[in-house]
Amino acid sequence: MSLTQFSGTVAVDFCRAVEGQRDVFLLQVTIPLIEKTQRSPVPGQFYMIRSAKSRVQFNRPISVYSCSETECGSERKVAVQFLILQKGEGTRELCHLSSGESMNIMGPVGNAFEPPAADANVCIVGGGIGVAPVANFASSLKPLSYDFYASFKTGSYGLEHVNAKTLTVTTDDGSVGIHGMLPAALTADVIRQKKYSVIYACGPTPMLAYIQSIAQECGVTAYLSVEHRMLCGVGACLGCTIQTKQGVLRVCKDGPVFNADILQFEKPPVRSVPLNEEPDLSVTIAGVTFKNPVFAASGTFGYGESYSGFADVNEWGAICSKGTTLNARDGNEGERVIEVASGDINSIGLQNPGLHHVIENELPKMLTLGPAAIMNLAGSDLESYAEGARLLDKTDCAMIELNISCPNVKAGGHAWGMNCSAANECVSAVRKATTKPLMVKLTPNAPDLRAVALACIEAGADVLSLVNTFSATAIDIETGKPFFKNIRAGMCGPAIKPLALRMVYDVVEEINKLPKEKRVPVVGIGGIATWQDAVEFIMAGASAVQVGTAVFTNPHVARDITDGLKAFMKRKGYKTIADFCGIAHD
């Protein structure tokens, strides 16, 4: 079978930052055209690309900025350039490739811009990184046969191959050209005055919606190149579909270029008014005030001193202690941890020196560190739970986090949090033993987590924290035996974040059905590693978040998350965490 597209690994020719732009890079690769049927990309098409050494799973769709094909005897190849905006992890990796490093590439894919008629009066518009495909298209047209409008936040780039009758640049900060967004230069009146007969554009969705509107007002045909998240890029997964007047279409296969008349844009959100003051990150939960909503999760930070000397422990809003039982425990035998995709599976077994030792030796030091001290209490029977709570009630810890993911001896080893009756019984016993604020930590492995959450609230929980680790298994393929002696262990890390987020959303949704006086706050846990993760959990209804696995590789994660939260809140105009807590339910 003859291949018409390339799929494989190529070496990077060069990758360098665009002058005057901190986050825009120019990357070039040379692709061999081995088969006679293989072809160079045409304007409007894109490639699916990814660093060969990558932490991300999927290729990124990047439009072609320019290309040039060469032929030497029977050998054909094409040099392809991409303008890449460093935005997420995948594009960050691409933007920092060095000459000679390998990159995975598939393409060209997608359709192309419709060539204009010979007598057409052409208008081309690029917004931000969307300038790349339309600049490529412009370079394929006869010089001085079109007008070109480029709109940027600051500075300008990607215009080297543009040879327009008129080049108009706008910048949001006024650094180049006209001060303002695209409407400062291109309006319906300008379209009529210039007598444009066709418009080609690529850029942010609000800009495309604006162009669609003014083009339709003037009765002018417009072709818009649309961006969308993609998995496969070849039309198989059906993940990049959009609603159009012709039904559901795929951006990767039916696009990315569409006639503007068939597109249906959603109404853009109201633009935020930024704060002029510093936002307040403090949160009050069950009567306890925390300076920020970022807590160190139990089992990942010891008793607060593990990372002293590596990072400022005072950057945390609270520290949840290692899971502590009434009596000392040695933990599980055999292997305890194994790395898996985007996380780990661990089988520690609640190793700890016992509550008496911790209260005498660890808790006093924990109380001097600055963040609020939350003691995580674990146990296997009601008596040990209740006695542990009585002991902690006499201390100065700010709150007790009750771990009901521990094995219930009477129930044959199943966790206390697996069903409503056991959870209610355990929480009730602890509630009677202490006046401390009680946060109950839920397991995601319960068949009905919503019902367990309500049972805990009914039993006296002041706060719920969720979720603990997911039950998982690993097999040693050399021995053919389970990796862990207990066979099952707990999975955590970024891989579980979407599942944990869904569970937090579900539990908050259930709590919101209760009368206001019976509702309790929720603390979100599960794969949180960035400020964006924290924002998602807060928007899902979490009053605060706990960060665990991420601290193993980034001791400064609390600082990074709180700094990110501050910047986000200032940009969006949120004065307090409460301003956006739970808005995903509105």
XYZ file of C-alpha atoms in Angstrom:
586
model
C 0.000 0.000 0.000
C 1.345 3.426 -0.916
C 1.571 5.935 1.917
C 0.438 9.504 1.310
C 1.419 10.914 4.695
C 4.448 10.668 6.933
C 4.454 9.054 10.364
C 7.693 8.596 12.247
C 10.556 10.276 14.043
C 12.662 13.108 12.651
C 15.545 15.166 13.999
C 15.017 18.823 14.868
C 16.919 21.186 12.579
C 16.632 24.066 15.034
C 14.332 25.537 17.647
C 14.700 29.111 18.833
C 12.703 31.790 20.581
C 11.109 34.413 18.366
C 12.718 37.790 18.933
C 10.766 39.921 21.371
C 8.496 37.043 22.406
C 9.049 35.079 25.606
C 6.682 32.197 24.828
C 6.743 31.907 21.009
C 9.269 29.625 19.309
C 10.199 28.759 15.723
C 10.905 25.064 15.188
C 12.049 23.415 11.940
C 12.297 19.769 10.946
C 13.130 18.126 7.631
C 10.789 15.306 6.652
C 11.802 12.675 4.083
C 9.197 12.011 1.398
C 10.049 8.362 0.887
C 7.053 7.257 -1.126
C 6.224 8.856 -4.462
C 2.692 9.432 -3.173
C 3.847 11.344 -0.128
C 3.364 15.083 -0.442
C 4.279 18.386 1.110
C 1.704 20.209 3.224
C -0.543 22.834 1.674
C -1.577 26.056 3.456
C -4.093 25.405 6.202
C -2.897 21.899 7.053
C -1.160 20.880 10.254
C 0.938 18.082 11.741
C 0.499 16.094 14.948
C 3.832 16.460 16.740
C 5.415 15.586 20.083
C 8.877 15.389 21.578
C 10.187 11.817 21.333
C 11.161 12.101 25.010
C 7.882 13.313 26.386
C 5.883 13.274 29.592
C 2.628 13.783 27.692
C 0.614 11.023 26.090
C -0.648 12.623 22.898
C 0.716 14.561 19.935
C -0.115 18.267 19.626
C -1.774 19.709 16.491
C 0.488 22.473 15.155
C -0.234 24.366 11.950
C 2.428 24.723 9.268
C 4.044 28.149 9.234
C 6.158 27.579 6.122
C 7.592 24.732 4.080
C 9.971 24.196 1.186
C 10.439 20.982 -0.768
C 13.760 19.950 -2.271
C 14.650 17.102 -4.612
C 18.063 15.559 -5.228
C 17.902 12.666 -7.648
C 15.351 10.246 -6.298
C 15.474 11.749 -2.803
C 12.720 14.175 -1.864
C 12.337 15.991 1.422
C 10.477 18.953 2.835
C 11.639 21.427 5.465
C 8.656 22.376 7.618
C 8.563 25.248 10.088
C 6.168 25.636 13.001
C 5.432 28.676 15.145
C 4.651 27.284 18.583
C 3.154 29.069 21.572
C 4.490 27.635 24.823
C 1.293 27.004 26.732
C 1.063 23.559 28.340
C 3.441 20.693 29.050
C 3.385 19.328 25.493
C 4.196 22.639 23.808
C 6.746 23.465 26.507
C 8.652 20.307 25.606
C 8.514 21.154 21.907
C 9.710 24.708 22.488
C 12.820 23.534 24.294
C 14.040 20.892 21.849
C 17.638 21.280 20.701
C 19.087 20.683 17.251
C 19.438 16.966 16.619
C 16.865 15.902 19.208
C 14.097 13.591 18.031
C 10.482 14.517 17.490
C 7.486 12.336 16.584
C 5.449 13.661 13.688
C 2.339 12.633 11.719
C 0.947 14.454 8.731
C 0.134 16.526 6.930
C -3.478 16.294 8.087
C -6.609 18.401 7.737
C -7.991 20.348 4.816
C -6.619 23.507 3.199
C -7.707 27.081 2.575
C -9.891 27.482 -0.510
C -7.882 29.465 -3.113
C -9.443 32.836 -3.928
C -10.839 33.653 -7.344
C -8.474 35.499 -9.671
C -10.410 38.772 -9.293
C -11.084 38.446 -5.561
C -10.311 41.296 -3.180
C -8.691 39.299 -0.373
C -8.531 40.056 3.332
C -6.378 37.833 5.575
C -6.504 37.999 9.383
C -4.271 36.393 11.993
C -4.674 36.607 15.748
C -1.806 35.656 18.089
C -0.283 32.280 17.249
C -3.103 31.909 14.688
C -1.028 34.123 12.434
C 1.057 31.066 11.463
C -1.345 29.213 9.098
C -2.705 32.377 7.477
C 0.807 33.755 6.971
C 1.645 30.466 5.265
C -1.458 30.863 3.112
C -0.539 34.468 2.299
C 2.903 33.378 1.102
C 1.220 31.097 -1.454
C -0.639 34.019 -3.059
C 0.632 36.536 -5.549
C 2.549 39.307 -3.767
C 0.570 42.509 -3.127
C -2.695 40.731 -3.988
C -4.201 40.877 -0.467
C -4.478 42.963 2.694
C -3.247 41.432 5.932
C -4.396 42.212 9.482
C -2.452 40.838 12.465
C -3.563 41.233 16.068
C -1.332 40.465 19.079
C -1.237 41.004 22.836
C 2.214 42.536 22.601
C 4.793 42.953 19.857
C 4.440 41.141 16.541
C 5.771 37.996 14.919
C 5.180 35.559 12.072
C 4.998 38.226 9.377
C 8.284 37.519 7.580
C 6.567 35.810 4.638
C 3.722 38.316 4.337
C 3.942 40.540 1.251
C 0.641 42.412 1.416
C -0.740 45.520 -0.254
C -1.462 46.790 3.234
C -0.198 45.250 6.484
C -2.085 46.406 9.586
C -0.937 45.372 13.067
C -2.825 45.893 16.317
C -1.526 45.169 19.817
C -3.459 45.049 23.053
C -0.715 46.965 24.862
C -0.006 49.429 22.041
C 3.594 48.254 21.631
C 3.270 47.907 17.822
C 0.849 49.438 15.347
C -2.674 50.380 16.431
C -3.425 50.228 20.149
C -6.269 47.785 20.696
C -7.743 44.470 19.584
C -8.775 43.565 16.032
C -11.971 45.713 16.028
C -9.720 48.773 16.333
C -8.613 48.099 12.730
C -11.161 45.839 11.041
C -14.889 46.537 11.165
C -17.897 45.972 8.937
C -17.467 49.528 7.648
C -13.842 48.795 6.703
C -14.920 45.641 4.848
C -17.393 47.692 2.830
C -14.960 50.527 2.244
C -12.177 48.174 1.086
C -14.713 46.099 -0.892
C -13.311 42.796 0.347
C -14.936 39.817 -1.348
C -13.392 37.031 0.787
C -11.808 36.800 4.230
C -9.414 34.148 5.534
C -8.684 34.015 9.265
C -7.195 32.045 12.136
C -6.969 33.062 15.779
C -8.716 32.824 19.153
C -12.369 31.777 19.089
C -13.719 35.217 20.153
C -11.852 36.777 17.224
C -13.237 34.202 14.787
C -16.766 34.781 16.088
C -16.273 38.517 15.553
C -15.056 37.994 11.979
C -17.996 35.696 11.270
C -20.347 38.399 12.521
C -18.946 41.307 10.473
C -18.490 39.137 7.358
C -22.125 38.022 7.482
C -23.227 41.599 8.090
C -21.466 42.570 4.856
C -22.458 39.474 2.893
C -18.811 38.445 2.454
C -17.596 34.853 2.355
C -15.171 33.986 5.169
C -13.027 30.892 5.731
C -12.000 30.329 9.327
C -9.312 27.970 10.627
C -10.546 26.590 13.950
C -8.475 25.254 16.845
C -9.580 22.327 19.027
C -8.145 19.782 21.447
C -7.300 16.544 19.621
C -6.267 12.987 20.417
C -5.693 11.159 17.133
C -5.745 13.950 14.528
C -6.989 11.590 11.809
C -10.742 11.501 12.450
C -10.879 8.174 14.284
C -11.481 9.158 17.898
C -14.277 11.697 17.275
C -12.904 13.826 20.111
C -12.503 17.145 18.274
C -16.065 17.565 17.027
C -17.894 20.886 16.825
C -21.539 21.731 16.292
C -22.301 23.281 12.895
C -25.339 23.965 10.743
C -24.357 20.821 8.834
C -24.322 18.712 12.001
C -21.393 17.465 14.068
C -18.096 17.848 12.199
C -14.520 16.887 13.052
C -11.972 19.701 13.223
C -9.102 17.376 12.310
C -10.734 15.713 9.307
C -13.522 18.016 8.106
C -11.446 21.077 9.022
C -9.617 22.849 10.423
C -10.781 25.330 7.752
C -14.551 25.882 7.594
C -16.841 28.246 5.762
C -17.853 30.716 8.471
C -21.521 30.451 7.503
C -21.851 26.929 8.943
C -20.093 27.563 12.258
C -22.021 28.014 15.501
C -20.000 29.849 18.135
C -20.990 29.865 21.779
C -21.580 33.214 23.424
C -18.224 34.387 24.824
C -17.937 34.701 28.618
C -18.107 38.120 30.218
C -14.598 39.535 30.407
C -13.252 39.602 33.960
C -12.358 42.818 35.759
C -8.893 42.318 37.303
C -8.260 43.095 40.967
C -6.134 46.092 41.870
C -5.385 44.620 45.309
C -3.892 41.397 46.602
C -6.512 38.643 46.940
C -7.210 37.030 50.304
C -6.244 33.343 50.205
C -7.320 32.582 53.783
C -10.137 30.112 54.358
C -12.127 29.242 57.468
C -13.213 25.615 57.750
C -15.182 24.282 60.730
C -14.177 27.324 62.751
C -10.455 27.003 61.984
C -8.825 29.739 59.897
C -6.041 28.717 57.525
C -3.779 31.291 55.849
C -4.233 29.571 52.476
C -6.202 26.597 51.117
C -3.187 24.402 50.262
C -2.616 21.595 52.778
C 0.115 18.941 52.831
C -1.656 15.584 52.546
C -1.287 12.856 55.131
C 1.369 10.283 54.381
C 3.480 12.550 52.200
C 4.909 15.115 54.605
C 5.664 13.111 57.752
C 4.949 15.276 60.788
C 6.008 18.489 59.087
C 9.791 18.453 59.262
C 10.623 16.071 56.395
C 11.115 18.884 53.885
C 12.576 21.469 56.237
C 15.784 22.740 54.656
C 14.530 21.992 51.142
C 11.603 24.401 51.106
C 9.795 26.841 53.362
C 7.355 24.705 55.349
C 5.492 27.869 56.308
C 4.189 28.125 52.718
C 1.513 25.517 53.505
C -1.878 26.445 54.909
C -1.904 23.272 56.986
C 0.001 20.042 57.430
C -1.884 16.782 57.781
C 0.248 14.385 59.790
C 1.295 10.901 58.825
C -1.545 8.485 59.491
C -1.124 7.659 63.185
C -2.577 4.745 65.129
C -2.965 4.330 68.879
C -0.170 1.771 68.985
C 3.018 1.699 66.911
C 2.969 -0.145 63.593
C 5.835 -1.512 61.511
C 3.919 -1.266 58.257
C 3.757 -3.771 55.418
C 6.458 -6.249 54.486
C 7.984 -6.578 51.035
C 8.016 -3.993 48.279
C 6.156 -0.830 49.149
C 6.163 1.448 46.118
C 6.193 1.181 42.348
C 6.002 3.976 39.790
C 3.216 3.777 37.213
C 2.083 6.129 34.454
C 1.515 9.555 36.042
C 1.632 8.305 39.594
C 2.567 5.493 41.926
C 1.099 2.506 43.726
C 2.103 2.230 47.363
C 1.642 -0.225 50.181
C 3.145 1.468 53.241
C 0.834 -0.056 55.810
C 0.499 2.896 58.199
C 3.993 2.565 59.632
C 4.153 5.018 62.575
C 5.570 5.224 66.127
C 2.179 5.277 67.834
C 0.041 8.124 69.101
C 1.604 8.441 72.568
C 5.064 8.918 71.016
C 3.753 11.372 68.423
C 1.907 13.509 70.986
C 4.998 13.677 73.180
C 7.687 14.086 70.500
C 6.334 15.026 67.047
C 3.245 17.155 67.636
C 5.023 19.826 69.766
C 7.495 20.447 66.922
C 4.690 20.331 64.363
C 2.875 23.102 66.253
C 5.881 25.451 65.944
C 6.218 25.238 62.142
C 3.587 27.846 61.266
C 0.921 25.982 59.266
C -2.100 24.657 61.122
C -1.490 21.162 62.500
C -4.050 18.524 61.528
C -3.598 15.080 63.074
C -4.560 12.125 60.876
C -6.000 9.398 63.105
C -6.182 5.797 61.900
C -7.291 2.566 63.565
C -8.697 -0.899 63.088
C -11.334 -1.055 65.833
C -13.690 1.395 67.500
C -11.854 1.319 70.800
C -8.529 2.388 69.306
C -10.201 5.122 67.253
C -12.065 6.502 70.269
C -9.056 6.341 72.570
C -6.917 8.067 69.971
C -9.491 10.845 69.665
C -9.604 11.287 73.434
C -5.830 11.683 73.539
C -5.809 14.197 70.675
C -8.651 16.139 72.291
C -6.205 17.198 75.015
C -3.645 18.549 72.538
C -3.387 21.833 70.634
C -3.816 20.312 67.164
C -6.228 22.378 65.097
C -8.281 19.497 63.745
C -8.493 15.714 63.604
C -8.597 14.029 60.204
C -10.275 10.667 60.699
C -8.977 8.080 58.266
C -11.786 5.567 57.709
C -9.967 3.821 54.870
C -8.318 1.539 57.428
C -9.229 -2.185 57.726
C -12.196 -2.907 59.977
C -11.198 -5.990 61.942
C -14.778 -6.913 62.792
C -15.758 -6.685 59.120
C -13.018 -9.026 57.957
C -10.573 -6.359 56.833
C -12.841 -4.151 54.731
C -12.305 -0.424 55.225
C -14.589 1.397 57.642
C -15.534 3.776 54.870
C -16.797 1.147 52.433
C -20.417 1.250 53.592
C -22.743 3.638 55.381
C -23.323 1.685 58.591
C -19.633 1.085 59.329
C -18.723 4.690 58.475
C -21.517 6.029 60.675
C -20.498 3.776 63.562
C -16.841 4.810 63.398
C -17.484 8.544 63.042
C -20.075 8.455 65.837
C -17.621 6.817 68.226
C -14.927 9.385 67.503
C -17.388 12.282 67.616
C -18.333 11.308 71.172
C -14.673 11.182 72.203
C -13.594 14.668 71.080
C -14.761 18.249 70.757
C -12.085 18.977 68.141
C -13.261 19.832 64.596
C -13.553 16.462 62.875
C -12.588 15.989 59.221
C -13.414 12.543 57.856
C -11.250 11.209 55.018
C -13.213 9.087 52.553
C -12.091 6.187 50.376
C -12.867 6.304 46.638
C -13.388 2.543 46.663
C -16.794 2.721 48.358
C -19.584 1.448 46.069
C -21.735 4.483 46.959
C -19.498 7.351 48.042
C -22.340 9.870 48.147
C -24.257 7.759 50.653
C -21.146 7.202 52.805
C -20.508 10.961 52.825
C -24.038 11.647 54.057
C -23.695 8.935 56.708
C -20.542 10.611 58.008
C -22.251 14.006 58.157
C -25.177 12.470 60.027
C -22.716 10.957 62.504
C -21.110 14.306 63.274
C -18.403 15.023 60.693
C -17.601 18.736 60.517
C -15.605 18.420 57.280
C -15.096 15.738 54.621
C -11.774 15.177 52.841
C -11.658 13.070 49.695
C -10.327 11.015 48.154
C -7.820 8.575 49.576
C -5.930 6.220 47.245
C -7.557 3.967 44.655
C -7.242 0.199 45.024
C -4.739 -1.031 42.430
C -2.497 -3.979 41.568
C 0.872 -4.498 39.909
C 2.360 -7.747 38.554
C 6.065 -8.568 38.414
C 6.350 -9.972 34.875
C 9.667 -11.693 35.639
C 8.210 -13.781 38.457
C 4.591 -13.811 37.350
C 3.566 -12.865 40.887
C 1.846 -9.805 42.367
C 4.368 -7.064 43.109
C 2.947 -6.374 46.565
C 2.571 -9.014 49.263
C -0.932 -7.704 49.991
C -1.693 -7.931 46.245
C -3.763 -4.745 46.338
C -2.282 -1.367 47.172
C -3.176 2.313 46.836
C -2.703 4.308 43.633
C -2.185 8.058 43.747
C -0.640 10.846 41.669
C -1.772 12.942 38.679
C -3.409 9.947 36.982
C -6.225 9.856 39.537
C -7.029 13.590 39.402
C -10.001 13.452 37.003
C -11.564 10.607 39.020
C -10.981 12.363 42.329
C -12.348 15.617 40.909
C -15.512 13.870 39.767
C -15.988 12.357 43.230
C -15.522 15.720 44.942
C -18.034 17.229 42.521
C -20.519 14.402 43.231
C -20.222 14.653 47.010
C -20.553 18.458 46.977
C -23.593 18.089 44.726
C -25.135 15.710 47.273
C -24.271 17.977 50.215
C -25.904 20.930 48.441
C -29.207 19.060 48.569
C -29.159 19.209 52.366
C -30.622 22.095 54.360
C -27.988 24.826 54.741
C -27.559 24.181 58.457
C -26.548 20.554 57.761
C -24.047 21.225 54.979
C -20.342 20.735 55.691
C -17.251 21.876 53.740
C -15.155 19.540 51.621
C -11.375 19.359 51.209
C -10.321 17.959 47.831
C -7.525 15.394 47.429
C -6.223 13.405 44.487
C -3.468 14.088 41.963
C -3.272 17.827 42.606
C 0.083 19.133 41.341
C -0.523 22.624 39.916
C -2.505 25.753 40.696
C -4.793 24.879 37.804
C -5.595 21.564 39.498
C -6.361 23.419 42.726
C -8.682 25.835 40.916
C -10.597 22.926 39.383
C -11.190 21.333 42.790
C -12.211 24.660 44.328
C -14.624 25.328 41.471
C -16.016 21.821 42.008
C -16.817 22.852 45.574
C -13.705 22.129 47.657
C -12.998 24.788 50.284
C -9.339 23.716 50.333
C -7.100 21.086 48.743
C -4.521 18.608 49.947
C -1.374 18.001 47.905
C 0.526 14.755 48.291
C 2.498 12.955 45.603
C 3.533 16.207 43.883
C 5.704 17.222 46.845
C 7.984 14.229 46.237
C 9.273 15.805 43.033
C 8.631 19.478 43.809
C 9.240 20.501 47.436
C 8.148 24.044 46.472
C 4.736 22.915 45.207
C 2.841 24.806 47.952
C 4.516 28.068 46.943
C 3.905 27.394 43.249
C 0.216 26.676 43.821
C -0.409 29.673 46.094
C 1.463 32.001 43.719
C -0.600 30.648 40.831
C -3.819 31.059 42.788
C -2.976 34.678 43.576
C -2.246 35.528 39.949
C -5.386 33.722 38.768
C -7.585 35.464 41.313
C -6.176 38.894 40.427
C -6.734 38.252 36.721
C -10.287 36.995 37.224
C -11.261 39.567 39.854
C -11.797 37.101 42.706
C -11.144 38.699 46.103
C -11.514 35.492 48.126
C -11.509 31.732 47.599
C -15.249 31.773 48.342
C -15.823 33.900 45.245
C -15.222 30.914 42.987
C -15.699 27.965 45.340
C -18.376 25.697 43.874
C -19.162 27.836 40.818
C -19.105 24.691 38.634
C -22.448 23.821 40.250
C -24.113 27.120 39.305
